[in-house]
Short mmCIF file of C-alpha atoms in Angstrom, two decimals:
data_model
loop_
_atom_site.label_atom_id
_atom_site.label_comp_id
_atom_site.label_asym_id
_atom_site.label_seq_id
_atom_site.Cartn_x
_atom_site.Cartn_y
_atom_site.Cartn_z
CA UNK A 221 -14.47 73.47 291.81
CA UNK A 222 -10.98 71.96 290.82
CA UNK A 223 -7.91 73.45 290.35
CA UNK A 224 -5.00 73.00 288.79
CA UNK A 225 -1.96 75.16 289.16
CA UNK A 226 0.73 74.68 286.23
CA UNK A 227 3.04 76.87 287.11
CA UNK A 228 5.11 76.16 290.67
CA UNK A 229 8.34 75.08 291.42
CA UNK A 230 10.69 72.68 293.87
CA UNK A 231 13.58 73.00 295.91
CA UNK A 232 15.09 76.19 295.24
CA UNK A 233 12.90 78.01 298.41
CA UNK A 234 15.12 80.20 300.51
CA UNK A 235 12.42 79.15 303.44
CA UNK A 236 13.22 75.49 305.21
CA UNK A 237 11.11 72.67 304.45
CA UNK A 238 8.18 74.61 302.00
CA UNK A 239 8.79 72.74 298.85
CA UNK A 240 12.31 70.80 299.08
CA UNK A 241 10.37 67.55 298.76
CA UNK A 242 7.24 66.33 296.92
CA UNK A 243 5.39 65.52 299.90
CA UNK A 244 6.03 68.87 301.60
CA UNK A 245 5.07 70.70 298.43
CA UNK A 246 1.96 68.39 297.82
CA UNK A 247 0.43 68.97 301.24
CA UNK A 248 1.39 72.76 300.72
CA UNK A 249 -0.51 72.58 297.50
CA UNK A 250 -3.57 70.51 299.20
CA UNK A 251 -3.81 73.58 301.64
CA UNK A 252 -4.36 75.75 299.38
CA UNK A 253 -6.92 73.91 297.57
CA UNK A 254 -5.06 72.99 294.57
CA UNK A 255 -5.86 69.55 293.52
CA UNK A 256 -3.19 69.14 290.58
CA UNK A 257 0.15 70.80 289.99
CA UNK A 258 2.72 70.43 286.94
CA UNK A 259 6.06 71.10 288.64
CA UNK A 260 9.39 72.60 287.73
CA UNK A 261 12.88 71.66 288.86
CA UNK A 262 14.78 74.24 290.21
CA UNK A 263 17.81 72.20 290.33
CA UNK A 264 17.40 71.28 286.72
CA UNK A 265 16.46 75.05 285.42
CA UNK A 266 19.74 76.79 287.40
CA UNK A 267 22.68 73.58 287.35
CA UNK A 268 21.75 70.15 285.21
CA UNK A 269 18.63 69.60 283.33
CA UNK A 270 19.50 65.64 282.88
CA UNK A 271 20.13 65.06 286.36
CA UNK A 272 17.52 67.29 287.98
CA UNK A 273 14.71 66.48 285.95
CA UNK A 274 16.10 62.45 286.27
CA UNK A 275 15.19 63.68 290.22
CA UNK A 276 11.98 65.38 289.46
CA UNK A 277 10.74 62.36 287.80
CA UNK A 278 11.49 60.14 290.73
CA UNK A 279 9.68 62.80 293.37
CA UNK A 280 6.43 62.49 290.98
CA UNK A 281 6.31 58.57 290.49
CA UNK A 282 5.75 58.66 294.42
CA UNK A 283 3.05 61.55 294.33
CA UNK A 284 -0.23 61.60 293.34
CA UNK A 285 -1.41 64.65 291.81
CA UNK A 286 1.68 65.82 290.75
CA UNK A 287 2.84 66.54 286.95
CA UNK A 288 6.27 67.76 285.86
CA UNK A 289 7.09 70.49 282.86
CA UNK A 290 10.86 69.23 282.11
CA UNK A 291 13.44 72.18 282.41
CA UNK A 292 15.88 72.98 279.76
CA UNK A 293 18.68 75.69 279.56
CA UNK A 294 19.76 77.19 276.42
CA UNK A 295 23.44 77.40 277.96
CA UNK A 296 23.33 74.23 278.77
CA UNK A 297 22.14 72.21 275.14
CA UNK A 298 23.89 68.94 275.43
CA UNK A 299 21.99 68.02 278.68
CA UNK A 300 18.65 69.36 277.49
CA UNK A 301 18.67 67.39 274.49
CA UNK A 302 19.59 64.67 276.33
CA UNK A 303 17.06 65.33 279.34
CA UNK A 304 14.26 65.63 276.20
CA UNK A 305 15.03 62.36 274.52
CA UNK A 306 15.35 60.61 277.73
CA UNK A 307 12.11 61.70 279.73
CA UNK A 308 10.37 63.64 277.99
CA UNK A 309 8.17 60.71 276.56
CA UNK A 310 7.63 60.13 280.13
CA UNK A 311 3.74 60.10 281.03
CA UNK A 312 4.11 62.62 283.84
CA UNK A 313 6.02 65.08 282.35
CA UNK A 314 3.18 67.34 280.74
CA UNK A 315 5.08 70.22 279.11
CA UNK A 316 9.15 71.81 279.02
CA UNK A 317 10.44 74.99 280.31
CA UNK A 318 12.51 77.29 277.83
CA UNK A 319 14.92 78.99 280.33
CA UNK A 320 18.15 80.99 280.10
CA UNK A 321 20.80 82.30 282.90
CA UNK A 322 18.03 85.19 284.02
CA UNK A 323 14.74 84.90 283.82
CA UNK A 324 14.21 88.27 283.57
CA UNK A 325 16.18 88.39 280.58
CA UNK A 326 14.62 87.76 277.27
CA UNK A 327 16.71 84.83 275.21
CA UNK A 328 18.14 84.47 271.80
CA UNK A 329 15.64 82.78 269.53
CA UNK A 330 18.35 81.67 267.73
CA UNK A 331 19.78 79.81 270.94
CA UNK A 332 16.15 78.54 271.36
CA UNK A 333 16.42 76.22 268.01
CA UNK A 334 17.88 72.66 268.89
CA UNK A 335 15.98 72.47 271.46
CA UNK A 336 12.95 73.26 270.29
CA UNK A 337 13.57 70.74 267.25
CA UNK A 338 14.39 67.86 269.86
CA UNK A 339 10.76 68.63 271.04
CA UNK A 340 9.13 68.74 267.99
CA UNK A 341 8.02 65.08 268.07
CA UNK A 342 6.50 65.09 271.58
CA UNK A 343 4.35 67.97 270.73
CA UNK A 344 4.07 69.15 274.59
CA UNK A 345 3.57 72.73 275.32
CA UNK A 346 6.35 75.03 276.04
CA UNK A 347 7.12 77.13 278.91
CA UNK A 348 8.69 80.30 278.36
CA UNK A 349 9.30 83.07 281.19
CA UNK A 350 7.60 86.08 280.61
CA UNK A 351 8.25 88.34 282.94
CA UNK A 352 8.16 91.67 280.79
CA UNK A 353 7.71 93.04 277.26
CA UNK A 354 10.87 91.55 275.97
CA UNK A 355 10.25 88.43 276.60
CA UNK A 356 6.84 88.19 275.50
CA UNK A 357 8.37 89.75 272.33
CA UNK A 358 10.46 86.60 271.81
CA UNK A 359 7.86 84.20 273.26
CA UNK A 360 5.49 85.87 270.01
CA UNK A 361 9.05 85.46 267.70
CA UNK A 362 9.26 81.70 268.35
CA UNK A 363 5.19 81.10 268.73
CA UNK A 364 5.11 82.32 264.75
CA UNK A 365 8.47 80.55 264.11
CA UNK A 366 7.64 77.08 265.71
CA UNK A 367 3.49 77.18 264.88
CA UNK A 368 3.31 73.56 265.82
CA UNK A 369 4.58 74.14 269.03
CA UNK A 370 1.95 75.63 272.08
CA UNK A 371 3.92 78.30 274.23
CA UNK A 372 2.56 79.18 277.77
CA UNK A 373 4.08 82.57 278.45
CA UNK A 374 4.60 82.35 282.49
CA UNK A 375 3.29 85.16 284.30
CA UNK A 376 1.62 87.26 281.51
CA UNK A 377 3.96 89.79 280.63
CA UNK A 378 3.90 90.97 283.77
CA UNK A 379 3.82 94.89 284.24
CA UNK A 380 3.21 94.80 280.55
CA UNK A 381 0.12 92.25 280.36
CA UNK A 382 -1.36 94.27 277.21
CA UNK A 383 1.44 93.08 275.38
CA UNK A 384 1.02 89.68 276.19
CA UNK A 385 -2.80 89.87 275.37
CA UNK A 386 -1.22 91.39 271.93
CA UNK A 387 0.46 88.84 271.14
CA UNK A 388 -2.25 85.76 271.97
CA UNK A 389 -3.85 87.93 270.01
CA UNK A 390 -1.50 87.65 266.76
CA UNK A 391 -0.42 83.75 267.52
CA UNK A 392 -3.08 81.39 268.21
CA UNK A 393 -0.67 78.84 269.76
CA UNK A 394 0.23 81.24 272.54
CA UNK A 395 -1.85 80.28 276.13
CA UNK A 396 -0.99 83.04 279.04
CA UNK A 397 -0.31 81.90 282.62
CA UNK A 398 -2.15 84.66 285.10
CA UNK A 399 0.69 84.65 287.63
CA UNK A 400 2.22 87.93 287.73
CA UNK A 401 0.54 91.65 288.90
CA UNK A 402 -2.21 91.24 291.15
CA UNK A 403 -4.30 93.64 288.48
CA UNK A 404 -7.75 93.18 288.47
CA UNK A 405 -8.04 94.48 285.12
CA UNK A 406 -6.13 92.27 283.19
CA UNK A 407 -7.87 89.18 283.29
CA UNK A 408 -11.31 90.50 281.72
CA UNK A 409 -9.36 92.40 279.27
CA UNK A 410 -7.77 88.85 278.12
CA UNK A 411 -10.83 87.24 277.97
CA UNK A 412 -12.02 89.90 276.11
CA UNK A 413 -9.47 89.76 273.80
CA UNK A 414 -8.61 86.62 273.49
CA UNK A 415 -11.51 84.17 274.98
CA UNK A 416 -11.08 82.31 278.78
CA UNK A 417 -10.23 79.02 276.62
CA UNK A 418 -6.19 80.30 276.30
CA UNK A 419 -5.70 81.19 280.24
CA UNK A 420 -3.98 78.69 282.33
CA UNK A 421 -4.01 79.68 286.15
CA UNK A 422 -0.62 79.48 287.84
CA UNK A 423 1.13 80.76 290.73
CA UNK A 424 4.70 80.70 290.59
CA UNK A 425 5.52 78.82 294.28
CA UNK A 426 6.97 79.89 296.04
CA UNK A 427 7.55 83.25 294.97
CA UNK A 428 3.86 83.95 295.04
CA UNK A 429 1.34 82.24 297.03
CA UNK A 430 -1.50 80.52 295.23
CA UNK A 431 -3.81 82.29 297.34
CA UNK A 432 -3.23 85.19 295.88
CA UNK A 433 -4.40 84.13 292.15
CA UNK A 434 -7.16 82.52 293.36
CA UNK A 435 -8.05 85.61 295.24
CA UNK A 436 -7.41 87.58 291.55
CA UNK A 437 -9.91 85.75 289.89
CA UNK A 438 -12.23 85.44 292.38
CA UNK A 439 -12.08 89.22 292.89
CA UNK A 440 -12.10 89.73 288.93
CA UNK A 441 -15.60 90.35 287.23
CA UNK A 442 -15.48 87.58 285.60
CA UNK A 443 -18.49 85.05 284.84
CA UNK A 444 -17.92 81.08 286.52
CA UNK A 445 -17.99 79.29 283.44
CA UNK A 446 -15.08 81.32 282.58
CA UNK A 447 -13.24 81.19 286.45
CA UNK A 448 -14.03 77.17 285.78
CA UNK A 449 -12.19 76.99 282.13
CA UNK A 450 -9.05 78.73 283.78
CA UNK A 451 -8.71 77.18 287.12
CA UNK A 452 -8.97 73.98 285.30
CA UNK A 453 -10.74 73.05 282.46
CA UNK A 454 -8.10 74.43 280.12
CA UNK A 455 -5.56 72.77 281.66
CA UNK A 456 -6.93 69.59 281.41
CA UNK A 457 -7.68 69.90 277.64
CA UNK A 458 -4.19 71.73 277.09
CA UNK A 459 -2.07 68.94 279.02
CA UNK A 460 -4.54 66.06 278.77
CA UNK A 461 -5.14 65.27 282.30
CA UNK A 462 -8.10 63.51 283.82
CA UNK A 463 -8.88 65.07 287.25
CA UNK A 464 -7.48 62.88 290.35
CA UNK A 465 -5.51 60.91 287.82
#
């Protein structure tokens, strides 16, 4: 079975060597058994989206199997504009990242709005943290706001997963991203809600090993069709990827 993990990052790791480079982090990912990853910048999200997604997008031209979601900063506008009209059109980035100063922090949709328009005519998904039920308040804001954008709310609410089901529930352009609690409950209670065709598995490298999701939904009573759609299936239709391209 193939998988494809769409939510991990690089460089950033506080631990030598695990995903400074896109070699290290590919054969970490191959390890795993993860056959396709869309990647995030860390140097982009926390200092300068131009010039670290500009880097990202040299690390992926030299790595097969590896996709990029282009970071942008809401503190930061001039460079995420220009970091969307520059590479965004690019054919390996797959998606962009809505971030602010804390990821734990829910943003401003009003501080969400320039960007969001510079994206409007690439019509990738967007990423948005969603750590908690704040966030996935705003990430359910913007989804009805911006209905011809598709948000990916990273790590499912968290704590407060019903509330992310609740509000795939109220905006079909909202996928959830199962990185987050290790709850065995929550991922039948999303496909119950919402169907197995708007759940994207990620993991969140490095701050949770992709062993541990897989374990989650192999653990979950869930039927294989459905383990199949999110491990990869729905990534592929989502972000358009052919499998070992």
């Amino acid at each position: 079975m193939s998988v494809i993990d769409c939510h991990v990052y690089i460089e950033g790791s506080p631990i030598p060597s695990t995903n400074q480079t896109a070699k290290t982090l590919a054969e970490l990912l191959a390890g795993r058994g993860i056959d396709q990853a869309i990647v995030i910048s860390t140097r982009a999200a926390r200092l300068d989206p131009l010039s670290g997604n500009t880097i990202l997008k040299n690390m992926l031209e030299q790595t097969n199997g590896l996709y990029g979601c282009l970071a942008t900063h809401v503190r930061n506008q001039e460079s995420s504009i220009n970091a969307v009209r520059d590479l965004l059109g690019h054919r390996r980035f797959l998606g962009v990242l809505l971030t602010g100063d804390d990821p734990e922090e829910p943003l401003h949709p009003l501080s969400a709005d320039e960007i969001l328009n510079a994206c409007r005519r690439f019509q990738k998904p967007i990423y948005l943290h969603a750590p908690n039920r704040l966030c996935v308040e705003v990430g359910l804001e913007l989804a009805k706001r911006y209905h011809m954008h598709r948000f990916v709310l990273l790590g499912m609410g968290g704590p407060d997963w019903r509330t992310a089901i609740m509000a795939a529930q109220q905006a079909s352009n909202i996928f959830l991203e199962i990185s987050g609690m290790l709850d065995l409950g929550r991922i039948p209670a999303a496909i119950e809600a919402v169907g197995s065709h708007r759940l994207l598995f990620g993991s969140g490298l490095p701050d949770l090993d992709p062993a541990a999701i897989i374990g989650l939904l192999e653990d979950s009573e869930i039927s294989p069709s459905n383990r199949r759609r999110i491990l990869s299936e729905n990534a592929e239709k989502l972000f358009q990827l052919e499998l070992g391209a």
